Amino acid sequence: QTCALPIYRCQLALRPEMIFAGRPFRAVLLTPVPYQQQAHDAAFASKDYAKLVQRTVLGSGKLSALEIPPLNPWGIVVLEPRK
Protein backbone atom coordinates (compact mmCIF):
# COMPACT_ATOMS: atom_id res chain seq x y z
CA GLN A 1 0.00 0.00 0.00
CA THR A 2 1.10 3.57 -0.49
CA CYS A 3 0.78 6.36 2.03
CA ALA A 4 -0.04 9.97 1.33
CA LEU A 5 2.72 12.54 1.85
CA PRO A 6 3.69 13.96 4.23
CA ILE A 7 3.90 10.68 6.13
CA TYR A 8 2.95 10.98 9.78
CA ARG A 9 1.91 7.38 10.41
CA CYS A 10 1.08 4.57 8.05
CA GLN A 11 -0.36 1.08 8.25
CA LEU A 12 1.07 -1.54 5.91
CA ALA A 13 -1.24 -4.49 5.18
CA LEU A 14 0.36 -7.93 4.83
CA ARG A 15 -0.82 -11.39 3.79
CA PRO A 16 1.01 -13.61 6.29
CA GLU A 17 0.08 -16.79 4.42
CA MET A 18 2.16 -15.51 1.47
CA ILE A 19 5.26 -14.63 3.54
CA PHE A 20 7.80 -17.41 4.23
CA ALA A 21 5.17 -20.07 3.39
CA GLY A 22 2.96 -18.93 6.28
CA ARG A 23 5.68 -19.32 8.92
CA PRO A 24 6.09 -16.68 11.66
CA PHE A 25 8.39 -13.76 10.90
CA ARG A 26 9.79 -10.63 12.48
CA ALA A 27 9.29 -7.17 10.94
CA VAL A 28 12.18 -4.77 11.48
CA LEU A 29 12.30 -1.10 10.46
CA LEU A 30 15.71 0.26 9.42
CA THR A 31 16.13 4.03 9.68
CA PRO A 32 19.20 6.25 9.44
CA VAL A 33 20.81 7.54 12.62
CA PRO A 34 21.45 11.29 12.81
CA TYR A 35 24.36 12.29 10.57
CA GLN A 36 27.80 12.49 12.15
CA GLN A 37 30.80 12.94 9.86
CA GLN A 38 33.08 10.90 12.14
CA ALA A 39 30.71 7.92 12.15
CA HIS A 40 30.41 8.00 8.35
CA ASP A 41 34.19 8.20 7.94
CA ALA A 42 34.66 5.21 10.27
CA ALA A 43 31.99 3.21 8.42
CA PHE A 44 33.62 3.99 5.07
CA ALA A 45 37.07 3.00 6.34
CA SER A 46 35.87 -0.28 7.87
CA LYS A 47 33.20 -1.04 5.21
CA ASP A 48 30.85 -1.75 8.16
CA TYR A 49 27.79 0.44 7.71
CA ALA A 50 25.59 -1.26 10.33
CA LYS A 51 26.18 1.50 12.88
CA LEU A 52 24.64 4.06 10.52
CA VAL A 53 21.14 2.58 10.82
CA GLN A 54 18.80 2.00 13.73
CA ARG A 55 16.85 -1.29 13.90
CA THR A 56 13.36 -1.11 15.40
CA VAL A 57 11.29 -4.30 15.75
CA LEU A 58 7.74 -3.55 14.57
CA GLY A 59 6.32 -6.94 15.48
CA SER A 60 6.74 -10.68 15.35
CA GLY A 61 4.56 -13.67 14.49
CA LYS A 62 2.06 -14.08 11.65
CA LEU A 63 1.36 -10.37 11.25
CA SER A 64 -1.38 -9.05 8.97
CA ALA A 65 -0.58 -5.35 9.49
CA LEU A 66 2.35 -3.18 10.52
CA GLU A 67 2.17 0.30 12.00
CA ILE A 68 4.93 2.37 10.39
CA PRO A 69 5.97 5.36 12.54
CA PRO A 70 6.79 8.75 11.01
CA LEU A 71 9.94 8.55 8.87
CA ASN A 72 12.64 11.16 8.50
CA PRO A 73 13.80 10.97 5.78
CA TRP A 74 13.40 7.26 4.94
CA GLY A 75 12.95 3.74 6.28
CA ILE A 76 13.18 0.18 5.02
CA VAL A 77 11.00 -2.64 6.36
CA VAL A 78 12.81 -5.99 6.52
CA LEU A 79 10.92 -9.25 7.08
CA GLU A 80 13.02 -11.95 8.75
CA PRO A 81 11.87 -15.57 9.07
CA ARG A 82 11.52 -16.93 12.61
CA LYS A 83 12.74 -20.38 13.56
PDB file of N, CA, C and O in Angstrom:
ATOM      1  N   GLN A   1       0.840  -1.176   0.000  1.00  0.00           N
ATOM      2  CA  GLN A   1       0.000   0.000   0.000  1.00  0.00           C
ATOM      3  C   GLN A   1       0.881   1.232   0.000  1.00  0.00           C
ATOM      4  O   GLN A   1       2.000   1.206   0.490  1.00  0.00           O
ATOM      5  N   THR A   2       0.367   2.308  -0.524  1.00  0.00           N
ATOM      6  CA  THR A   2       1.098   3.565  -0.493  1.00  0.00           C
ATOM      7  C   THR A   2       0.465   4.480   0.544  1.00  0.00           C
ATOM      8  O   THR A   2      -0.705   4.335   0.884  1.00  0.00           O
ATOM      9  N   CYS A   3       1.250   5.402   1.034  1.00  0.00           N
ATOM     10  CA  CYS A   3       0.782   6.360   2.034  1.00  0.00           C
ATOM     11  C   CYS A   3       0.886   7.758   1.451  1.00  0.00           C
ATOM     12  O   CYS A   3       1.805   8.057   0.706  1.00  0.00           O
ATOM     13  N   ALA A   4      -0.049   8.595   1.806  1.00  0.00           N
ATOM     14  CA  ALA A   4      -0.037   9.965   1.326  1.00  0.00           C
ATOM     15  C   ALA A   4       1.086  10.747   2.003  1.00  0.00           C
ATOM     16  O   ALA A   4       1.434  10.490   3.144  1.00  0.00           O
ATOM     17  N   LEU A   5       1.667  11.684   1.290  1.00  0.00           N
ATOM     18  CA  LEU A   5       2.716  12.538   1.852  1.00  0.00           C
ATOM     19  C   LEU A   5       2.096  13.797   2.404  1.00  0.00           C
ATOM     20  O   LEU A   5       1.129  14.286   1.851  1.00  0.00           O
ATOM     21  N   PRO A   6       2.583  14.441   3.425  1.00  0.00           N
ATOM     22  CA  PRO A   6       3.691  13.960   4.233  1.00  0.00           C
ATOM     23  C   PRO A   6       3.275  12.770   5.095  1.00  0.00           C
ATOM     24  O   PRO A   6       2.125  12.671   5.496  1.00  0.00           O
ATOM     25  N   ILE A   7       4.201  11.882   5.354  1.00  0.00           N
ATOM     26  CA  ILE A   7       3.896  10.681   6.128  1.00  0.00           C
ATOM     27  C   ILE A   7       4.027  10.982   7.614  1.00  0.00           C
ATOM     28  O   ILE A   7       5.084  11.372   8.090  1.00  0.00           O
ATOM     29  N   TYR A   8       2.937  10.828   8.335  1.00  0.00           N
ATOM     30  CA  TYR A   8       2.952  10.976   9.782  1.00  0.00           C
ATOM     31  C   TYR A   8       2.903   9.595  10.438  1.00  0.00           C
ATOM     32  O   TYR A   8       3.590   9.330  11.378  1.00  0.00           O
ATOM     33  N   ARG A   9       2.063   8.739   9.925  1.00  0.00           N
ATOM     34  CA  ARG A   9       1.914   7.377  10.406  1.00  0.00           C
ATOM     35  C   ARG A   9       1.226   6.606   9.287  1.00  0.00           C
ATOM     36  O   ARG A   9       0.401   7.151   8.573  1.00  0.00           O
ATOM     37  N   CYS A  10       1.603   5.360   9.158  1.00  0.00           N
ATOM     38  CA  CYS A  10       1.078   4.572   8.052  1.00  0.00           C
ATOM     39  C   CYS A  10       0.852   3.148   8.527  1.00  0.00           C
ATOM     40  O   CYS A  10       1.578   2.646   9.381  1.00  0.00           O
ATOM     41  N   GLN A  11      -0.151   2.495   7.978  1.00  0.00           N
ATOM     42  CA  GLN A  11      -0.358   1.080   8.252  1.00  0.00           C
ATOM     43  C   GLN A  11      -0.112   0.315   6.963  1.00  0.00           C
ATOM     44  O   GLN A  11      -0.663   0.654   5.912  1.00  0.00           O
ATOM     45  N   LEU A  12       0.730  -0.700   7.045  1.00  0.00           N
ATOM     46  CA  LEU A  12       1.071  -1.538   5.911  1.00  0.00           C
ATOM     47  C   LEU A  12       0.366  -2.879   6.080  1.00  0.00           C
ATOM     48  O   LEU A  12       0.565  -3.565   7.085  1.00  0.00           O
ATOM     49  N   ALA A  13      -0.505  -3.228   5.118  1.00  0.00           N
ATOM     50  CA  ALA A  13      -1.243  -4.494   5.181  1.00  0.00           C
ATOM     51  C   ALA A  13      -0.378  -5.612   4.599  1.00  0.00           C
ATOM     52  O   ALA A  13       0.301  -5.420   3.594  1.00  0.00           O
ATOM     53  N   LEU A  14      -0.413  -6.770   5.259  1.00  0.00           N
ATOM     54  CA  LEU A  14       0.361  -7.934   4.832  1.00  0.00           C
ATOM     55  C   LEU A  14      -0.552  -9.138   4.687  1.00  0.00           C
ATOM     56  O   LEU A  14      -1.600  -9.212   5.329  1.00  0.00           O
ATOM     57  N   ARG A  15      -0.128 -10.095   3.894  1.00  0.00           N
ATOM     58  CA  ARG A  15      -0.825 -11.387   3.790  1.00  0.00           C
ATOM     59  C   ARG A  15       0.131 -12.428   4.358  1.00  0.00           C
ATOM     60  O   ARG A  15       0.977 -12.950   3.637  1.00  0.00           O
ATOM     61  N   PRO A  16       0.035 -12.732   5.652  1.00  0.00           N
ATOM     62  CA  PRO A  16       1.010 -13.606   6.294  1.00  0.00           C
ATOM     63  C   PRO A  16       1.109 -14.990   5.673  1.00  0.00           C
ATOM     64  O   PRO A  16       2.169 -15.613   5.714  1.00  0.00           O
ATOM     65  N   GLU A  17       0.029 -15.471   5.057  1.00  0.00           N
ATOM     66  CA  GLU A  17       0.083 -16.791   4.423  1.00  0.00           C
ATOM     67  C   GLU A  17       0.993 -16.803   3.196  1.00  0.00           C
ATOM     68  O   GLU A  17       1.431 -17.855   2.749  1.00  0.00           O
ATOM     69  N   MET A  18       1.311 -15.627   2.653  1.00  0.00           N
ATOM     70  CA  MET A  18       2.162 -15.515   1.470  1.00  0.00           C
ATOM     71  C   MET A  18       3.618 -15.215   1.830  1.00  0.00           C
ATOM     72  O   MET A  18       4.463 -15.144   0.943  1.00  0.00           O
ATOM     73  N   ILE A  19       3.905 -15.004   3.101  1.00  0.00           N
ATOM     74  CA  ILE A  19       5.257 -14.632   3.538  1.00  0.00           C
ATOM     75  C   ILE A  19       5.908 -15.841   4.207  1.00  0.00           C
ATOM     76  O   ILE A  19       5.378 -16.372   5.181  1.00  0.00           O
ATOM     77  N   PHE A  20       7.054 -16.275   3.687  1.00  0.00           N
ATOM     78  CA  PHE A  20       7.797 -17.412   4.235  1.00  0.00           C
ATOM     79  C   PHE A  20       6.894 -18.635   4.408  1.00  0.00           C
ATOM     80  O   PHE A  20       6.933 -19.300   5.441  1.00  0.00           O
ATOM     81  N   ALA A  21       6.062 -18.900   3.401  1.00  0.00           N
ATOM     82  CA  ALA A  21       5.167 -20.065   3.389  1.00  0.00           C
ATOM     83  C   ALA A  21       4.279 -20.139   4.633  1.00  0.00           C
ATOM     84  O   ALA A  21       3.961 -21.214   5.122  1.00  0.00           O
ATOM     85  N   GLY A  22       3.864 -18.978   5.143  1.00  0.00           N
ATOM     86  CA  GLY A  22       2.963 -18.935   6.284  1.00  0.00           C
ATOM     87  C   GLY A  22       3.636 -19.090   7.635  1.00  0.00           C
ATOM     88  O   GLY A  22       2.956 -19.112   8.658  1.00  0.00           O
ATOM     89  N   ARG A  23       4.966 -19.192   7.648  1.00  0.00           N
ATOM     90  CA  ARG A  23       5.681 -19.318   8.924  1.00  0.00           C
ATOM     91  C   ARG A  23       5.772 -17.956   9.613  1.00  0.00           C
ATOM     92  O   ARG A  23       5.725 -16.913   8.965  1.00  0.00           O
ATOM     93  N   PRO A  24       5.940 -17.948  10.935  1.00  0.00           N
ATOM     94  CA  PRO A  24       6.090 -16.683  11.659  1.00  0.00           C
ATOM     95  C   PRO A  24       7.331 -15.921  11.181  1.00  0.00           C
ATOM     96  O   PRO A  24       8.308 -16.527  10.725  1.00  0.00           O
ATOM     97  N   PHE A  25       7.278 -14.613  11.300  1.00  0.00           N
ATOM     98  CA  PHE A  25       8.388 -13.761  10.903  1.00  0.00           C
ATOM     99  C   PHE A  25       8.471 -12.554  11.824  1.00  0.00           C
ATOM    100  O   PHE A  25       7.559 -12.282  12.602  1.00  0.00           O
ATOM    101  N   ARG A  26       9.589 -11.865  11.726  1.00  0.00           N
ATOM    102  CA  ARG A  26       9.789 -10.625  12.479  1.00  0.00           C
ATOM    103  C   ARG A  26       9.878  -9.483  11.480  1.00  0.00           C
ATOM    104  O   ARG A  26      10.541  -9.607  10.450  1.00  0.00           O
ATOM    105  N   ALA A  27       9.230  -8.375  11.773  1.00  0.00           N
ATOM    106  CA  ALA A  27       9.292  -7.172  10.945  1.00  0.00           C
ATOM    107  C   ALA A  27      10.184  -6.160  11.644  1.00  0.00           C
ATOM    108  O   ALA A  27       9.955  -5.819  12.804  1.00  0.00           O
ATOM    109  N   VAL A  28      11.208  -5.708  10.925  1.00  0.00           N
ATOM    110  CA  VAL A  28      12.179  -4.766  11.479  1.00  0.00           C
ATOM    111  C   VAL A  28      12.218  -3.535  10.584  1.00  0.00           C
ATOM    112  O   VAL A  28      12.266  -3.657   9.356  1.00  0.00           O
ATOM    113  N   LEU A  29      12.191  -2.356  11.191  1.00  0.00           N
ATOM    114  CA  LEU A  29      12.301  -1.095  10.457  1.00  0.00           C
ATOM    115  C   LEU A  29      13.724  -0.580  10.585  1.00  0.00           C
ATOM    116  O   LEU A  29      14.227  -0.418  11.702  1.00  0.00           O
ATOM    117  N   LEU A  30      14.375  -0.338   9.442  1.00  0.00           N
ATOM    118  CA  LEU A  30      15.706   0.256   9.424  1.00  0.00           C
ATOM    119  C   LEU A  30      15.564   1.732   9.087  1.00  0.00           C
ATOM    120  O   LEU A  30      14.901   2.082   8.094  1.00  0.00           O
ATOM    121  N   THR A  31      16.146   2.589   9.912  1.00  0.00           N
ATOM    122  CA  THR A  31      16.130   4.033   9.676  1.00  0.00           C
ATOM    123  C   THR A  31      17.528   4.586   9.899  1.00  0.00           C
ATOM    124  O   THR A  31      18.312   4.020  10.672  1.00  0.00           O
ATOM    125  N   PRO A  32      17.865   5.692   9.252  1.00  0.00           N
ATOM    126  CA  PRO A  32      19.200   6.250   9.444  1.00  0.00           C
ATOM    127  C   PRO A  32      19.336   6.907  10.814  1.00  0.00           C
ATOM    128  O   PRO A  32      18.382   7.490  11.330  1.00  0.00           O
ATOM    129  N   VAL A  33      20.528   6.802  11.389  1.00  0.00           N
ATOM    130  CA  VAL A  33      20.814   7.535  12.624  1.00  0.00           C
ATOM    131  C   VAL A  33      21.157   8.974  12.226  1.00  0.00           C
ATOM    132  O   VAL A  33      21.501   9.241  11.068  1.00  0.00           O
ATOM    133  N   PRO A  34      21.079   9.920  13.149  1.00  0.00           N
ATOM    134  CA  PRO A  34      21.448  11.294  12.807  1.00  0.00           C
ATOM    135  C   PRO A  34      22.876  11.356  12.255  1.00  0.00           C
ATOM    136  O   PRO A  34      23.767  10.646  12.712  1.00  0.00           O
ATOM    137  N   TYR A  35      23.072  12.208  11.263  1.00  0.00           N
ATOM    138  CA  TYR A  35      24.359  12.290  10.572  1.00  0.00           C
ATOM    139  C   TYR A  35      25.466  12.796  11.498  1.00  0.00           C
ATOM    140  O   TYR A  35      25.300  13.799  12.192  1.00  0.00           O
ATOM    141  N   GLN A  36      26.574  12.065  11.472  1.00  0.00           N
ATOM    142  CA  GLN A  36      27.804  12.490  12.150  1.00  0.00           C
ATOM    143  C   GLN A  36      28.955  12.143  11.224  1.00  0.00           C
ATOM    144  O   GLN A  36      29.154  10.972  10.877  1.00  0.00           O
ATOM    145  N   GLN A  37      29.709  13.128  10.813  1.00  0.00           N
ATOM    146  CA  GLN A  37      30.803  12.939   9.859  1.00  0.00           C
ATOM    147  C   GLN A  37      31.771  11.853  10.323  1.00  0.00           C
ATOM    148  O   GLN A  37      32.164  10.994   9.542  1.00  0.00           O
ATOM    149  N   GLN A  38      32.125  11.871  11.601  1.00  0.00           N
ATOM    150  CA  GLN A  38      33.083  10.901  12.137  1.00  0.00           C
ATOM    151  C   GLN A  38      32.564   9.462  11.997  1.00  0.00           C
ATOM    152  O   GLN A  38      33.311   8.553  11.635  1.00  0.00           O
ATOM    153  N   ALA A  39      31.296   9.248  12.262  1.00  0.00           N
ATOM    154  CA  ALA A  39      30.707   7.919  12.148  1.00  0.00           C
ATOM    155  C   ALA A  39      30.702   7.450  10.694  1.00  0.00           C
ATOM    156  O   ALA A  39      30.975   6.279  10.412  1.00  0.00           O
ATOM    157  N   HIS A  40      30.402   8.355   9.766  1.00  0.00           N
ATOM    158  CA  HIS A  40      30.412   7.997   8.348  1.00  0.00           C
ATOM    159  C   HIS A  40      31.826   7.692   7.867  1.00  0.00           C
ATOM    160  O   HIS A  40      32.035   6.756   7.092  1.00  0.00           O
ATOM    161  N   ASP A  41      32.796   8.457   8.313  1.00  0.00           N
ATOM    162  CA  ASP A  41      34.190   8.201   7.939  1.00  0.00           C
ATOM    163  C   ASP A  41      34.640   6.832   8.448  1.00  0.00           C
ATOM    164  O   ASP A  41      35.296   6.076   7.731  1.00  0.00           O
ATOM    165  N   ALA A  42      34.280   6.505   9.694  1.00  0.00           N
ATOM    166  CA  ALA A  42      34.658   5.209  10.274  1.00  0.00           C
ATOM    167  C   ALA A  42      33.977   4.065   9.521  1.00  0.00           C
ATOM    168  O   ALA A  42      34.601   3.038   9.249  1.00  0.00           O
ATOM    169  N   ALA A  43      32.713   4.244   9.162  1.00  0.00           N
ATOM    170  CA  ALA A  43      31.993   3.208   8.415  1.00  0.00           C
ATOM    171  C   ALA A  43      32.625   3.004   7.043  1.00  0.00           C
ATOM    172  O   ALA A  43      32.799   1.870   6.592  1.00  0.00           O
ATOM    173  N   PHE A  44      32.990   4.089   6.386  1.00  0.00           N
ATOM    174  CA  PHE A  44      33.619   3.990   5.069  1.00  0.00           C
ATOM    175  C   PHE A  44      34.961   3.275   5.164  1.00  0.00           C
ATOM    176  O   PHE A  44      35.274   2.401   4.348  1.00  0.00           O
ATOM    177  N   ALA A  45      35.746   3.607   6.171  1.00  0.00           N
ATOM    178  CA  ALA A  45      37.068   3.001   6.338  1.00  0.00           C
ATOM    179  C   ALA A  45      36.977   1.511   6.642  1.00  0.00           C
ATOM    180  O   ALA A  45      37.763   0.707   6.133  1.00  0.00           O
ATOM    181  N   SER A  46      36.000   1.123   7.454  1.00  0.00           N
ATOM    182  CA  SER A  46      35.874  -0.282   7.868  1.00  0.00           C
ATOM    183  C   SER A  46      34.971  -1.093   6.941  1.00  0.00           C
ATOM    184  O   SER A  46      34.927  -2.312   7.045  1.00  0.00           O
ATOM    185  N   LYS A  47      34.221  -0.403   6.078  1.00  0.00           N
ATOM    186  CA  LYS A  47      33.204  -1.040   5.214  1.00  0.00           C
ATOM    187  C   LYS A  47      32.102  -1.701   6.037  1.00  0.00           C
ATOM    188  O   LYS A  47      31.422  -2.603   5.576  1.00  0.00           O
ATOM    189  N   ASP A  48      31.915  -1.251   7.269  1.00  0.00           N
ATOM    190  CA  ASP A  48      30.854  -1.745   8.158  1.00  0.00           C
ATOM    191  C   ASP A  48      29.869  -0.603   8.385  1.00  0.00           C
ATOM    192  O   ASP A  48      30.132   0.301   9.177  1.00  0.00           O
ATOM    193  N   TYR A  49      28.753  -0.656   7.679  1.00  0.00           N
ATOM    194  CA  TYR A  49      27.788   0.444   7.713  1.00  0.00           C
ATOM    195  C   TYR A  49      26.644   0.197   8.687  1.00  0.00           C
ATOM    196  O   TYR A  49      25.732   1.012   8.804  1.00  0.00           O
ATOM    197  N   ALA A  50      26.682  -0.898   9.422  1.00  0.00           N
ATOM    198  CA  ALA A  50      25.588  -1.261  10.327  1.00  0.00           C
ATOM    199  C   ALA A  50      25.326  -0.202  11.394  1.00  0.00           C
ATOM    200  O   ALA A  50      24.189  -0.016  11.813  1.00  0.00           O
ATOM    201  N   LYS A  51      26.354   0.493  11.825  1.00  0.00           N
ATOM    202  CA  LYS A  51      26.179   1.498  12.882  1.00  0.00           C
ATOM    203  C   LYS A  51      25.496   2.773  12.381  1.00  0.00           C
ATOM    204  O   LYS A  51      25.172   3.642  13.176  1.00  0.00           O
ATOM    205  N   LEU A  52      25.273   2.865  11.077  1.00  0.00           N
ATOM    206  CA  LEU A  52      24.638   4.062  10.522  1.00  0.00           C
ATOM    207  C   LEU A  52      23.116   3.934  10.436  1.00  0.00           C
ATOM    208  O   LEU A  52      22.446   4.861  10.015  1.00  0.00           O
ATOM    209  N   VAL A  53      22.590   2.771  10.828  1.00  0.00           N
ATOM    210  CA  VAL A  53      21.137   2.579  10.825  1.00  0.00           C
ATOM    211  C   VAL A  53      20.674   2.105  12.193  1.00  0.00           C
ATOM    212  O   VAL A  53      21.414   1.474  12.941  1.00  0.00           O
ATOM    213  N   GLN A  54      19.449   2.451  12.496  1.00  0.00           N
ATOM    214  CA  GLN A  54      18.801   2.001  13.733  1.00  0.00           C
ATOM    215  C   GLN A  54      17.806   0.915  13.358  1.00  0.00           C
ATOM    216  O   GLN A  54      17.058   1.054  12.392  1.00  0.00           O
ATOM    217  N   ARG A  55      17.797  -0.184  14.112  1.00  0.00           N
ATOM    218  CA  ARG A  55      16.853  -1.288  13.902  1.00  0.00           C
ATOM    219  C   ARG A  55      15.754  -1.196  14.959  1.00  0.00           C
ATOM    220  O   ARG A  55      16.042  -1.182  16.145  1.00  0.00           O
ATOM    221  N   THR A  56      14.506  -1.148  14.507  1.00  0.00           N
ATOM    222  CA  THR A  56      13.356  -1.110  15.399  1.00  0.00           C
ATOM    223  C   THR A  56      12.437  -2.274  15.048  1.00  0.00           C
ATOM    224  O   THR A  56      11.962  -2.369  13.908  1.00  0.00           O
ATOM    225  N   VAL A  57      12.193  -3.175  15.998  1.00  0.00           N
ATOM    226  CA  VAL A  57      11.288  -4.298  15.752  1.00  0.00           C
ATOM    227  C   VAL A  57       9.855  -3.778  15.781  1.00  0.00           C
ATOM    228  O   VAL A  57       9.415  -3.177  16.764  1.00  0.00           O
ATOM    229  N   LEU A  58       9.134  -4.002  14.676  1.00  0.00           N
ATOM    230  CA  LEU A  58       7.742  -3.553  14.565  1.00  0.00           C
ATOM    231  C   LEU A  58       6.763  -4.614  15.042  1.00  0.00           C
ATOM    232  O   LEU A  58       5.630  -4.304  15.375  1.00  0.00           O
ATOM    233  N   GLY A  59       7.193  -5.859  15.042  1.00  0.00           N
ATOM    234  CA  GLY A  59       6.321  -6.937  15.476  1.00  0.00           C
ATOM    235  C   GLY A  59       6.900  -8.275  15.092  1.00  0.00           C
ATOM    236  O   GLY A  59       7.878  -8.368  14.359  1.00  0.00           O
ATOM    237  N   SER A  60       6.269  -9.332  15.610  1.00  0.00           N
ATOM    238  CA  SER A  60       6.742 -10.679  15.351  1.00  0.00           C
ATOM    239  C   SER A  60       5.562 -11.633  15.376  1.00  0.00           C
ATOM    240  O   SER A  60       4.610 -11.430  16.122  1.00  0.00           O
ATOM    241  N   GLY A  61       5.622 -12.670  14.557  1.00  0.00           N
ATOM    242  CA  GLY A  61       4.556 -13.668  14.489  1.00  0.00           C
ATOM    243  C   GLY A  61       4.015 -13.760  13.084  1.00  0.00           C
ATOM    244  O   GLY A  61       4.729 -13.545  12.111  1.00  0.00           O
ATOM    245  N   LYS A  62       2.738 -14.058  12.943  1.00  0.00           N
ATOM    246  CA  LYS A  62       2.060 -14.078  11.648  1.00  0.00           C
ATOM    247  C   LYS A  62       1.254 -12.786  11.539  1.00  0.00           C
ATOM    248  O   LYS A  62       0.050 -12.759  11.761  1.00  0.00           O
ATOM    249  N   LEU A  63       1.933 -11.711  11.227  1.00  0.00           N
ATOM    250  CA  LEU A  63       1.355 -10.367  11.251  1.00  0.00           C
ATOM    251  C   LEU A  63       0.565 -10.082   9.982  1.00  0.00           C
ATOM    252  O   LEU A  63       1.004 -10.407   8.887  1.00  0.00           O
ATOM    253  N   SER A  64      -0.587  -9.447  10.134  1.00  0.00           N
ATOM    254  CA  SER A  64      -1.382  -9.053   8.970  1.00  0.00           C
ATOM    255  C   SER A  64      -1.317  -7.549   8.725  1.00  0.00           C
ATOM    256  O   SER A  64      -1.790  -7.066   7.703  1.00  0.00           O
ATOM    257  N   ALA A  65      -0.730  -6.806   9.663  1.00  0.00           N
ATOM    258  CA  ALA A  65      -0.580  -5.353   9.489  1.00  0.00           C
ATOM    259  C   ALA A  65       0.596  -4.865  10.319  1.00  0.00           C
ATOM    260  O   ALA A  65       0.899  -5.414  11.377  1.00  0.00           O
ATOM    261  N   LEU A  66       1.250  -3.827   9.806  1.00  0.00           N
ATOM    262  CA  LEU A  66       2.350  -3.183  10.516  1.00  0.00           C
ATOM    263  C   LEU A  66       2.047  -1.700  10.644  1.00  0.00           C
ATOM    264  O   LEU A  66       1.613  -1.070   9.678  1.00  0.00           O
ATOM    265  N   GLU A  67       2.269  -1.150  11.814  1.00  0.00           N
ATOM    266  CA  GLU A  67       2.175   0.296  12.004  1.00  0.00           C
ATOM    267  C   GLU A  67       3.563   0.882  11.751  1.00  0.00           C
ATOM    268  O   GLU A  67       4.521   0.539  12.449  1.00  0.00           O
ATOM    269  N   ILE A  68       3.663   1.732  10.741  1.00  0.00           N
ATOM    270  CA  ILE A  68       4.930   2.368  10.395  1.00  0.00           C
ATOM    271  C   ILE A  68       4.933   3.754  11.041  1.00  0.00           C
ATOM    272  O   ILE A  68       4.052   4.569  10.763  1.00  0.00           O
ATOM    273  N   PRO A  69       5.916   4.041  11.902  1.00  0.00           N
ATOM    274  CA  PRO A  69       5.968   5.359  12.539  1.00  0.00           C
ATOM    275  C   PRO A  69       6.404   6.429  11.536  1.00  0.00           C
ATOM    276  O   PRO A  69       6.840   6.095  10.425  1.00  0.00           O
ATOM    277  N   PRO A  70       6.310   7.681  11.901  1.00  0.00           N
ATOM    278  CA  PRO A  70       6.788   8.747  11.009  1.00  0.00           C
ATOM    279  C   PRO A  70       8.255   8.515  10.632  1.00  0.00           C
ATOM    280  O   PRO A  70       9.055   8.098  11.471  1.00  0.00           O
ATOM    281  N   LEU A  71       8.589   8.776   9.379  1.00  0.00           N
ATOM    282  CA  LEU A  71       9.936   8.553   8.872  1.00  0.00           C
ATOM    283  C   LEU A  71      10.596   9.877   8.528  1.00  0.00           C
ATOM    284  O   LEU A  71       9.959  10.768   7.980  1.00  0.00           O
ATOM    285  N   ASN A  72      11.903   9.947   8.828  1.00  0.00           N
ATOM    286  CA  ASN A  72      12.643  11.160   8.497  1.00  0.00           C
ATOM    287  C   ASN A  72      14.084  10.804   8.195  1.00  0.00           C
ATOM    288  O   ASN A  72      14.853  10.575   9.120  1.00  0.00           O
ATOM    289  N   PRO A  73      14.549  10.740   7.008  1.00  0.00           N
ATOM    290  CA  PRO A  73      13.795  10.965   5.778  1.00  0.00           C
ATOM    291  C   PRO A  73      13.294   9.678   5.140  1.00  0.00           C
ATOM    292  O   PRO A  73      12.469   9.714   4.241  1.00  0.00           O
ATOM    293  N   TRP A  74      13.792   8.507   5.598  1.00  0.00           N
ATOM    294  CA  TRP A  74      13.404   7.258   4.944  1.00  0.00           C
ATOM    295  C   TRP A  74      13.429   6.111   5.936  1.00  0.00           C
ATOM    296  O   TRP A  74      13.932   6.237   7.045  1.00  0.00           O
ATOM    297  N   GLY A  75      12.901   4.967   5.484  1.00  0.00           N
ATOM    298  CA  GLY A  75      12.947   3.741   6.276  1.00  0.00           C
ATOM    299  C   GLY A  75      12.775   2.550   5.358  1.00  0.00           C
ATOM    300  O   GLY A  75      12.195   2.670   4.277  1.00  0.00           O
ATOM    301  N   ILE A  76      13.306   1.417   5.765  1.00  0.00           N
ATOM    302  CA  ILE A  76      13.180   0.176   5.016  1.00  0.00           C
ATOM    303  C   ILE A  76      12.622  -0.878   5.978  1.00  0.00           C
ATOM    304  O   ILE A  76      13.160  -1.062   7.067  1.00  0.00           O
ATOM    305  N   VAL A  77      11.560  -1.554   5.565  1.00  0.00           N
ATOM    306  CA  VAL A  77      10.996  -2.643   6.363  1.00  0.00           C
ATOM    307  C   VAL A  77      11.622  -3.944   5.881  1.00  0.00           C
ATOM    308  O   VAL A  77      11.588  -4.258   4.686  1.00  0.00           O
ATOM    309  N   VAL A  78      12.191  -4.697   6.821  1.00  0.00           N
ATOM    310  CA  VAL A  78      12.805  -5.988   6.524  1.00  0.00           C
ATOM    311  C   VAL A  78      11.996  -7.069   7.243  1.00  0.00           C
ATOM    312  O   VAL A  78      11.706  -6.940   8.430  1.00  0.00           O
ATOM    313  N   LEU A  79      11.616  -8.110   6.497  1.00  0.00           N
ATOM    314  CA  LEU A  79      10.919  -9.247   7.080  1.00  0.00           C
ATOM    315  C   LEU A  79      11.920 -10.388   7.222  1.00  0.00           C
ATOM    316  O   LEU A  79      12.556 -10.778   6.239  1.00  0.00           O
ATOM    317  N   GLU A  80      12.060 -10.901   8.456  1.00  0.00           N
ATOM    318  CA  GLU A  80      13.021 -11.952   8.745  1.00  0.00           C
ATOM    319  C   GLU A  80      12.273 -13.194   9.214  1.00  0.00           C
ATOM    320  O   GLU A  80      11.434 -13.102  10.103  1.00  0.00           O
ATOM    321  N   PRO A  81      12.559 -14.370   8.623  1.00  0.00           N
ATOM    322  CA  PRO A  81      11.870 -15.575   9.074  1.00  0.00           C
ATOM    323  C   PRO A  81      12.253 -15.932  10.499  1.00  0.00           C
ATOM    324  O   PRO A  81      13.371 -15.697  10.932  1.00  0.00           O
ATOM    325  N   ARG A  82      11.290 -16.453  11.237  1.00  0.00           N
ATOM    326  CA  ARG A  82      11.524 -16.934  12.613  1.00  0.00           C
ATOM    327  C   ARG A  82      11.744 -18.435  12.572  1.00  0.00           C
ATOM    328  O   ARG A  82      11.207 -19.104  11.718  1.00  0.00           O
ATOM    329  N   LYS A  83      12.494 -18.936  13.509  1.00  0.00           N
ATOM    330  CA  LYS A  83      12.735 -20.384  13.564  1.00  0.00           C
ATOM    331  C   LYS A  83      11.669 -21.076  14.360  1.00  0.00           C
ATOM    332  O   LYS A  83      10.988 -20.557  15.148  1.00  0.00           O
TER     333      LYS A  83
END
